[in-house]
PDB file of C-alpha atoms and ligand atoms in Angstrom:
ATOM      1  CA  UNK T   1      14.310   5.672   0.942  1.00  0.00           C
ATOM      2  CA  UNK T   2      11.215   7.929   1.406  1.00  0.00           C
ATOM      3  CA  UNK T   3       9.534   9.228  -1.668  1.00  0.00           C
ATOM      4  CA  UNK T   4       8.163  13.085  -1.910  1.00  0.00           C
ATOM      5  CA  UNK T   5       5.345  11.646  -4.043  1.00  0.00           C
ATOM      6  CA  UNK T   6       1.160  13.109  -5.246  1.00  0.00           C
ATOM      7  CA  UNK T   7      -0.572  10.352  -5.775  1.00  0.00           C
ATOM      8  CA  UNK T   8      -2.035  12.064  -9.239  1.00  0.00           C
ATOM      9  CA  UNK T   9       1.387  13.118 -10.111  1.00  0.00           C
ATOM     10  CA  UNK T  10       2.588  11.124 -13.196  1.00  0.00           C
ATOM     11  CA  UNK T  11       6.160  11.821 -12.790  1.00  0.00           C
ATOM     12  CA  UNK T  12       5.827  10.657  -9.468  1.00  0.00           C
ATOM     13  CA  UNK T  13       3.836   7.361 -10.997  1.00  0.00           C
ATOM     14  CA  UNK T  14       7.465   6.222 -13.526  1.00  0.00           C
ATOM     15  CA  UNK T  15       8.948   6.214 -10.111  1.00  0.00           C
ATOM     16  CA  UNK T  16       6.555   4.482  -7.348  1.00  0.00           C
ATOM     17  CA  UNK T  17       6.542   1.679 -10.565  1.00  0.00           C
ATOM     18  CA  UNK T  18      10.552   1.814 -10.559  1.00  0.00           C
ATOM     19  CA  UNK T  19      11.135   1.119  -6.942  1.00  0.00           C
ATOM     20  CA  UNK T  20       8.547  -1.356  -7.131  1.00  0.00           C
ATOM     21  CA  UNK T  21      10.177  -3.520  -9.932  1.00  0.00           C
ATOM     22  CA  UNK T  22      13.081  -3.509  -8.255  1.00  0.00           C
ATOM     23  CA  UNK T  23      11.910  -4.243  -5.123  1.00  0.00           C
ATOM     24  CA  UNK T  24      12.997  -1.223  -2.618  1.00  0.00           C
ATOM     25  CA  UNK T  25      11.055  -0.124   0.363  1.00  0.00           C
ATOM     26  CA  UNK T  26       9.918   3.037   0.445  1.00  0.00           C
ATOM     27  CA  UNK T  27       8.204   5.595   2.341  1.00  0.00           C
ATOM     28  CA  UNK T  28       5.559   7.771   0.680  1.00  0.00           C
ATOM     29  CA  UNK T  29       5.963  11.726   1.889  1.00  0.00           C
ATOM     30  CA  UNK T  30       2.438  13.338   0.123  1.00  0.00           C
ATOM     31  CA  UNK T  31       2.776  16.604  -0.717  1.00  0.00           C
ATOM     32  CA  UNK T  32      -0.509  17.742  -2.013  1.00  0.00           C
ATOM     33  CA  UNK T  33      -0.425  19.673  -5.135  1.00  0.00           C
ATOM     34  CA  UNK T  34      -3.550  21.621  -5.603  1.00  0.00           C
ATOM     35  CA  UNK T  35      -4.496  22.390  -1.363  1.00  0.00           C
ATOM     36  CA  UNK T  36      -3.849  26.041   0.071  1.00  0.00           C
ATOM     37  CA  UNK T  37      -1.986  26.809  -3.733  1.00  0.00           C
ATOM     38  CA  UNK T  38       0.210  23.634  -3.378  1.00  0.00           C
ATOM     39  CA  UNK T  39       2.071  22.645  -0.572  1.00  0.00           C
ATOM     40  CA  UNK T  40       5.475  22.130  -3.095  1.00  0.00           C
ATOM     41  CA  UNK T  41       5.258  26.069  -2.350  1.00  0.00           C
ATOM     42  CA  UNK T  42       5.808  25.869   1.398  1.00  0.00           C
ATOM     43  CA  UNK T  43       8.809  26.136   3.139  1.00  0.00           C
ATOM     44  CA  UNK T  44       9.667  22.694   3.936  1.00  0.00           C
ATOM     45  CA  UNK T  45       9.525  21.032   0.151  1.00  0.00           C
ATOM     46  CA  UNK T  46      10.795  24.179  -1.012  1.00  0.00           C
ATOM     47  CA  UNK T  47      14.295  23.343   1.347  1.00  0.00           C
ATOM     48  CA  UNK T  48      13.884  19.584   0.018  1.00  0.00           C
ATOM     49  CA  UNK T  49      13.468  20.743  -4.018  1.00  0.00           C
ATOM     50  CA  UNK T  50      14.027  24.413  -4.864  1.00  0.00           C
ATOM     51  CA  UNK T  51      12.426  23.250  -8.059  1.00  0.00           C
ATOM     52  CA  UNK T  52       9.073  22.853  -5.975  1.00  0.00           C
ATOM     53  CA  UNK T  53       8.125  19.479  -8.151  1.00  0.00           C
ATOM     54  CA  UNK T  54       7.863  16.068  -7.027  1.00  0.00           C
ATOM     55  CA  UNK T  55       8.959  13.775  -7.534  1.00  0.00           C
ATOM     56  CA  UNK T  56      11.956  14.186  -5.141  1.00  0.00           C
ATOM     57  CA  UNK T  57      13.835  11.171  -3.823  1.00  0.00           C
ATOM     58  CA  UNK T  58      15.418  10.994  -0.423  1.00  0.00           C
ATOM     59  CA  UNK T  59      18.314   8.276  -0.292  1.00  0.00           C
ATOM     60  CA  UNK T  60      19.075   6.181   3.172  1.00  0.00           C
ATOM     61  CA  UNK T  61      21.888   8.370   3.125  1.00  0.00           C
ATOM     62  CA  UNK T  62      19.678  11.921   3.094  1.00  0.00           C
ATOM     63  CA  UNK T  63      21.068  12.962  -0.641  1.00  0.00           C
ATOM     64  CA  UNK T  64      17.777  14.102  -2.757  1.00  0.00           C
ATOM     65  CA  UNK T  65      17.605  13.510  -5.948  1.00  0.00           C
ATOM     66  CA  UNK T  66      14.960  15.348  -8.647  1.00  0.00           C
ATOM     67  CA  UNK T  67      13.810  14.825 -12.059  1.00  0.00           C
ATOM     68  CA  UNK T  68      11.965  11.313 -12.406  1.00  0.00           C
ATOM     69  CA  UNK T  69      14.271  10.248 -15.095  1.00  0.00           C
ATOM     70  CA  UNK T  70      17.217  10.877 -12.882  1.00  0.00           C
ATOM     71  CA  UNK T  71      16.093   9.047 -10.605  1.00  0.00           C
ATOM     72  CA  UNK T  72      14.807   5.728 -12.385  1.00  0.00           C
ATOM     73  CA  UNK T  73      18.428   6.044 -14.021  1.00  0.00           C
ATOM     74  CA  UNK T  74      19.921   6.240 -10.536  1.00  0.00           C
ATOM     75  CA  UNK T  75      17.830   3.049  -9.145  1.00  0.00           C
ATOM     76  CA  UNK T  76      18.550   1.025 -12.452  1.00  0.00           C
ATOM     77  CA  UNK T  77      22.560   1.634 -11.964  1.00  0.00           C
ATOM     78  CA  UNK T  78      22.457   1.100  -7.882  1.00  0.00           C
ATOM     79  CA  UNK T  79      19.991  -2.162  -8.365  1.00  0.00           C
ATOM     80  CA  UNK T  80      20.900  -3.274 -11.644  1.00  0.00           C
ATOM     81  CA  UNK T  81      18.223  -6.075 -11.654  1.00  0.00           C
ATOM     82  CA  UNK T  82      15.835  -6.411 -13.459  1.00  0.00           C
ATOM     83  CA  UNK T  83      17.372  -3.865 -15.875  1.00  0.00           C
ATOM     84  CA  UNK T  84      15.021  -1.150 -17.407  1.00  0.00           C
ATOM     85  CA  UNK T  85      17.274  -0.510 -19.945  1.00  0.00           C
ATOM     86  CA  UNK T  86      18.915  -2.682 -22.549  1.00  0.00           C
ATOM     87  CA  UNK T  87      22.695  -3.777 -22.761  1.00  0.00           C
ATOM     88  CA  UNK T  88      22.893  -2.129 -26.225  1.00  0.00           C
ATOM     89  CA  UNK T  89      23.487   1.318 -26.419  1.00  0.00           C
ATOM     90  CA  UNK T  90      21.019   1.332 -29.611  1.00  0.00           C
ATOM     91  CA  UNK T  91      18.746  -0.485 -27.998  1.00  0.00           C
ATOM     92  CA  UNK T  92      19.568   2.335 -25.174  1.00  0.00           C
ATOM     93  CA  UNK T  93      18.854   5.220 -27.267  1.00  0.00           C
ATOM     94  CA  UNK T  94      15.763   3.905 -28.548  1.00  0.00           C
ATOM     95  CA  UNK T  95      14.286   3.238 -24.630  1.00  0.00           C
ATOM     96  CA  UNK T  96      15.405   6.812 -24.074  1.00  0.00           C
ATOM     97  CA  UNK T  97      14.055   8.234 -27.129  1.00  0.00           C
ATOM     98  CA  UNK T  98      10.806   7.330 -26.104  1.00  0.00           C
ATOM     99  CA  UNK T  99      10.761   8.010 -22.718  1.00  0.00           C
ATOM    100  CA  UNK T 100      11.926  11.400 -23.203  1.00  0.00           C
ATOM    101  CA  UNK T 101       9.076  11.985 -26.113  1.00  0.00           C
ATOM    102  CA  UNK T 102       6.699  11.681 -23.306  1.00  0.00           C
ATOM    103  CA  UNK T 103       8.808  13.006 -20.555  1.00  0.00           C
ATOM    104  CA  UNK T 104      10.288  16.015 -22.320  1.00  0.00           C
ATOM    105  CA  UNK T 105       7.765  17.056 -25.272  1.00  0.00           C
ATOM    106  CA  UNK T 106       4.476  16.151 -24.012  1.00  0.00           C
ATOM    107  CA  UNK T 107       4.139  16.534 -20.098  1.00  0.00           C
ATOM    108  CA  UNK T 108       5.640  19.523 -19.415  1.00  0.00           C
ATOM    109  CA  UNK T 109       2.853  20.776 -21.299  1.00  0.00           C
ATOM    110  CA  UNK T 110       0.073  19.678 -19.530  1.00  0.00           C
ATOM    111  CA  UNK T 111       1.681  19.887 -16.165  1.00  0.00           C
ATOM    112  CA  UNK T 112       0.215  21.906 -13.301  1.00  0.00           C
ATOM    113  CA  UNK T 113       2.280  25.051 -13.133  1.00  0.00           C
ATOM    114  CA  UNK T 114       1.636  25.765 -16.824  1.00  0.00           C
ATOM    115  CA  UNK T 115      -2.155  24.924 -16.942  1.00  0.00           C
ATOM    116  CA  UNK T 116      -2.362  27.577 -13.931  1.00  0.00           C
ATOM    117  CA  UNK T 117      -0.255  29.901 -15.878  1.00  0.00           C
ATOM    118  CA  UNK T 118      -2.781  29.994 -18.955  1.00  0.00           C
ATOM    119  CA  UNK T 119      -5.617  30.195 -16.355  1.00  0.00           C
ATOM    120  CA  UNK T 120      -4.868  32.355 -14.018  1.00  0.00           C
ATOM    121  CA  UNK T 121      -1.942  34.465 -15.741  1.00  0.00           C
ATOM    122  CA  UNK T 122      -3.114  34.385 -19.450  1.00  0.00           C
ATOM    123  CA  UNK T 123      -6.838  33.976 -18.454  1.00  0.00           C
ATOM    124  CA  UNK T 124      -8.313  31.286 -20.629  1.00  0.00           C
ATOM    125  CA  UNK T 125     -11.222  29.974 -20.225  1.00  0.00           C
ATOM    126  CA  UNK T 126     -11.490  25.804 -19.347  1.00  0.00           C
ATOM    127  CA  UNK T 127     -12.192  25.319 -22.355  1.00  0.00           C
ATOM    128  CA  UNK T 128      -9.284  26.336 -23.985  1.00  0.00           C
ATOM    129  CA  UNK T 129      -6.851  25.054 -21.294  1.00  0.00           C
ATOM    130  CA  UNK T 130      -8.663  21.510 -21.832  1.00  0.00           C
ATOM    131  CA  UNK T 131      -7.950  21.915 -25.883  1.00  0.00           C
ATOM    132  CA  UNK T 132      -4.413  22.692 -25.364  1.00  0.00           C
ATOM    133  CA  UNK T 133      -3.709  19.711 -22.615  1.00  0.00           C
ATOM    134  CA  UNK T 134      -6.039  17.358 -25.671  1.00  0.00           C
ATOM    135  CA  UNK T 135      -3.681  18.833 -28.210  1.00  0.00           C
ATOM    136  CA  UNK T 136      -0.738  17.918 -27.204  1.00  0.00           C
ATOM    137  CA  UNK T 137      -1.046  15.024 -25.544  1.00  0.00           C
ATOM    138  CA  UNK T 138      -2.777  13.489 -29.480  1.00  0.00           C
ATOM    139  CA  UNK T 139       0.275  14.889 -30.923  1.00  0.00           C
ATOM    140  CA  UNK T 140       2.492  13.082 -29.027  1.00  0.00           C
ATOM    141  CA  UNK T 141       0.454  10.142 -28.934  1.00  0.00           C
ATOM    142  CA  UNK T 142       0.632   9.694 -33.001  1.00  0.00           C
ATOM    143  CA  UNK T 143       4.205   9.867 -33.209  1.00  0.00           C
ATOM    144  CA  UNK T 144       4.594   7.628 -30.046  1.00  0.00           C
ATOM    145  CA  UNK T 145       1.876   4.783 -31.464  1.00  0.00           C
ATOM    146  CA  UNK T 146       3.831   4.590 -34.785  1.00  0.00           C
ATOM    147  CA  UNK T 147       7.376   3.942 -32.871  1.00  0.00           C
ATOM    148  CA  UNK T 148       6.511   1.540 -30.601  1.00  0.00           C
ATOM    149  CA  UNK T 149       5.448  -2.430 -31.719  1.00  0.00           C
ATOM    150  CA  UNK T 150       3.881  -3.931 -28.213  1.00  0.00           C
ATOM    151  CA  UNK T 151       5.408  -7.584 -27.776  1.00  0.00           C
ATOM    152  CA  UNK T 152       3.501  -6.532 -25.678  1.00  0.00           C
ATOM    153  CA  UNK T 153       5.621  -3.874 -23.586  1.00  0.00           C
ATOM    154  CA  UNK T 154       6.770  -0.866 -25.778  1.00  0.00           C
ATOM    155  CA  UNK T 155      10.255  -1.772 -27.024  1.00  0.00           C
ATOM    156  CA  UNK T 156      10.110  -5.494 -27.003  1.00  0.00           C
ATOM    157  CA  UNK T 157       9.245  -8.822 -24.130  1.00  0.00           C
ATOM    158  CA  UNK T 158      11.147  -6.642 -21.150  1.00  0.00           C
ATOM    159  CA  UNK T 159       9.502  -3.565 -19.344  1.00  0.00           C
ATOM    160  CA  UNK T 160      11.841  -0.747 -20.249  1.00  0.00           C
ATOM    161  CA  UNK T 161      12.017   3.114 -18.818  1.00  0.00           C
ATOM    162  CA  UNK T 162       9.493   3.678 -22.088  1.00  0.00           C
ATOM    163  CA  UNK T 163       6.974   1.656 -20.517  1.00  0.00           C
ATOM    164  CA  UNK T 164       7.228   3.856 -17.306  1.00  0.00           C
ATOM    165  CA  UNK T 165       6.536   6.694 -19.097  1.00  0.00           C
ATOM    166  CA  UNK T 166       3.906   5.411 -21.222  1.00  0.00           C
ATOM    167  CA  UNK T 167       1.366   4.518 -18.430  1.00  0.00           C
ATOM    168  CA  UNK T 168       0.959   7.488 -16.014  1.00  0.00           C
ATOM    169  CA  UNK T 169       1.157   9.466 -19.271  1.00  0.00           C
ATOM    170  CA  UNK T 170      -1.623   7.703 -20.544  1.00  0.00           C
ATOM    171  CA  UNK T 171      -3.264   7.599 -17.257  1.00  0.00           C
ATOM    172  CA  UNK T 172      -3.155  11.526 -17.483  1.00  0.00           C
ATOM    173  CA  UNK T 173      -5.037  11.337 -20.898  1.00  0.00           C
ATOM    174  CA  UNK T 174      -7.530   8.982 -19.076  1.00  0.00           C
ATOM    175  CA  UNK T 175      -8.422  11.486 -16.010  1.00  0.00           C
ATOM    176  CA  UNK T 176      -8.574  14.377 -18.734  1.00  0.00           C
ATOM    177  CA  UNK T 177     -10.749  12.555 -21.415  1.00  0.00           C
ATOM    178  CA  UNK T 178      -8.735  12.414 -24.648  1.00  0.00           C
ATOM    179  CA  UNK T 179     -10.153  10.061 -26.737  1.00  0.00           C
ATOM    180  CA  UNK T 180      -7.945   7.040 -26.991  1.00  0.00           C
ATOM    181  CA  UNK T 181      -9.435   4.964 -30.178  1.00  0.00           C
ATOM    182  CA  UNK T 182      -6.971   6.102 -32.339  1.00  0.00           C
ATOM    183  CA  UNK T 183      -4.018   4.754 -30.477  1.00  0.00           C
ATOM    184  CA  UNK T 184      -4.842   0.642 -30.229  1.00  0.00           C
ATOM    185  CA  UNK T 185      -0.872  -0.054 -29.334  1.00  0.00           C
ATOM    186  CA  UNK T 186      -0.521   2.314 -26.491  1.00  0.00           C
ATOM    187  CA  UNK T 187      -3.388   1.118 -24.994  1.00  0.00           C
ATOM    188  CA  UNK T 188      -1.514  -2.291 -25.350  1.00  0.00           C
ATOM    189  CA  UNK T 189       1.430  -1.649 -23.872  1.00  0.00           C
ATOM    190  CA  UNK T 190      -0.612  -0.004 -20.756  1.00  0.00           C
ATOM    191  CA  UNK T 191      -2.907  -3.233 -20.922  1.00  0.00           C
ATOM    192  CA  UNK T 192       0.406  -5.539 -20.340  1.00  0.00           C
ATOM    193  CA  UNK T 193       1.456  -3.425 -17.972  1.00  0.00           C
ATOM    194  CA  UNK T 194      -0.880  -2.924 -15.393  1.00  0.00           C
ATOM    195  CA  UNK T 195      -1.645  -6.600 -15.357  1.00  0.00           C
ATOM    196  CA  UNK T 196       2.124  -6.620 -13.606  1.00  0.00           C
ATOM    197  CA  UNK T 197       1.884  -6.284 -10.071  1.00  0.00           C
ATOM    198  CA  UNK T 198       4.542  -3.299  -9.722  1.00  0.00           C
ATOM    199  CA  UNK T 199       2.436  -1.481 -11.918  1.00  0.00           C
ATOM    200  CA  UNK T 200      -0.735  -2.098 -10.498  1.00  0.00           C
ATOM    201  CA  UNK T 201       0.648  -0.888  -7.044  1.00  0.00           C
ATOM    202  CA  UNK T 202       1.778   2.112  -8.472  1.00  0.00           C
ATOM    203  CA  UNK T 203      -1.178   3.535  -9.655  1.00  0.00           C
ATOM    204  CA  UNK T 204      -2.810   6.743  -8.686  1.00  0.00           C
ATOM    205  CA  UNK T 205      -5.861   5.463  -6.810  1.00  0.00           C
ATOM    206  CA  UNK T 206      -3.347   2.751  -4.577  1.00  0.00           C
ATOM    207  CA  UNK T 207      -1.629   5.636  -2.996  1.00  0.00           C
ATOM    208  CA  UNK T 208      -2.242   6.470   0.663  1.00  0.00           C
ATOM    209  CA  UNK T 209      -2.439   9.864  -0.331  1.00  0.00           C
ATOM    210  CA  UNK T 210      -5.317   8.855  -2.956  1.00  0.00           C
ATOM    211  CA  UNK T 211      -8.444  10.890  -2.736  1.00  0.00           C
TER     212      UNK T 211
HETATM  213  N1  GSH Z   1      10.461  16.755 -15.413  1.00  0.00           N
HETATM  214  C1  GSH Z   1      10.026  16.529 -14.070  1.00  0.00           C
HETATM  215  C2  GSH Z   1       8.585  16.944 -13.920  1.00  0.00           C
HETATM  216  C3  GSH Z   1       8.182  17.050 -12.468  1.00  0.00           C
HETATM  217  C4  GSH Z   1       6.862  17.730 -12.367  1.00  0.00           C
HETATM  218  O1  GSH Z   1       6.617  18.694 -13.098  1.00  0.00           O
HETATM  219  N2  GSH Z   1       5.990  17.259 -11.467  1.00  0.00           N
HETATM  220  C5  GSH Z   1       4.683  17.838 -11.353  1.00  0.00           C
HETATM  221  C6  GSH Z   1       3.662  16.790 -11.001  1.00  0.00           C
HETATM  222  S1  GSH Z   1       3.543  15.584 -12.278  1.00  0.00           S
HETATM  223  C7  GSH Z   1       4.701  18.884 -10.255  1.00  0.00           C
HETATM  224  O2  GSH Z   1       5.284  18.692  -9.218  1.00  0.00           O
HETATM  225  N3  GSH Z   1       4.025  19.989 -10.515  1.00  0.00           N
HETATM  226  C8  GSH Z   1       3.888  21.010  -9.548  1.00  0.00           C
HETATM  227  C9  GSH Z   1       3.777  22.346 -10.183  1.00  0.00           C
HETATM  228  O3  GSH Z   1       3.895  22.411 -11.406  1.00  0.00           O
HETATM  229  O4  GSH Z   1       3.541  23.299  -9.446  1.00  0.00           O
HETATM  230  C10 GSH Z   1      10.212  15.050 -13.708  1.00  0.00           C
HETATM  231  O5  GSH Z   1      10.227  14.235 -14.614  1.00  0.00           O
HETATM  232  O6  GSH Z   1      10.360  14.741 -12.518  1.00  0.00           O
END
């Protein structure tokens, strides 16, 4: 499968660790975000995703698929093992409840088509833009550190879609400078984490595209 990947995008990140957990081979296709006003604007990723985000995935087959979630969702049913989702569909909800706290309600708010917007559209000053990206990302952050008990991965002893949402979000939060101190069991859960190896490979700065 190749992989339209950024090596700083976090939606990108819950994937590279997906495909790593379970194993699959993939090829990395960079497309660099910020160079010549993004090239997810050009042509050619605009004919692979209209959407012009990544990540995209392209199957053995040639079908692309968008929208991280998707994706992982698609991986976990085609290579069920290890599962990154429970058997229960409580236990289901709960995984997805999380995951789409971070992936619905916080990062599309700090993402890069919306941070230009309020710089170059709406004219704020850095300052501002880096209060807003802070703001939301805390918010998030306190409701997310009271639902999730690390033992030690974020809903229980098996990593979970939650947990790939957790650490590129929190790696975001990192690069930008929110102050962490007042979250002790995110940090945690990203602590267990990136000890695993298909986390650690994953990360921004083990990317070929890395800069
Ligand atoms: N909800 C999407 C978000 C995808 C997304 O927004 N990706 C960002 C990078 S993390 C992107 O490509 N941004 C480019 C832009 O906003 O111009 C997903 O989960 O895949």
């Amino acid at each position: 499968v190749k992989l339209y990947s950024y090596f700083r995008s976090s939606a990108a990140y819950r994937v590279r660790i997906a495909l790593n957990i379970k194993g699959i081979d993939y090829q990395t296709a960079s497309v660099h975000l910020v160079k010549d006003g993004g090239h997810n604007k050009q042509t050619e990723f605009r004919a692979v995703n209209p959407q012009m985000r990544v990540p995209a995935l392209m199957t053995d087959q040639g079908d692309v698929l968008i929208q991280s979630l998707a994706i992982i969702e698609y991986l976990d049913e085609t290579h069920p093992r290890p599962p990154l989702l429970p058997k229960d569909p409580l236990g289901r909800a709960r995984v997805r409840g999380l995951a789409e706290l971070i992936a619905c309600d916080i990062h599309p708010l700090n993402n890069t088509s919306p941070l230009r917007y309020l710089k170059n559209t709406m004219n704020q000053e850095q300052g501002a833009i880096d209060s807003w990206y802070h703001h939301w990302i805390i918010e998030g952050f306190e409701a997310l550190e009271q639902l999730i008990t690390p033992a030690p991965y974020a809903c229980g002893s098996e990593v979970t879609l939650a947990d790939l949402c957790v650490v590129p979000q929190v790696a975001n939060a990192r690069r930008l400078k929110v102050p962490l101190e007042r979250f002790p069991k995110i940090v945690g859960v990203e602590r267990a984490c990136l000890a695993l190896p298909a986390f650690d490979r994953a990360r921004p700065e083990n990317q070929p595209d890395a800069e």
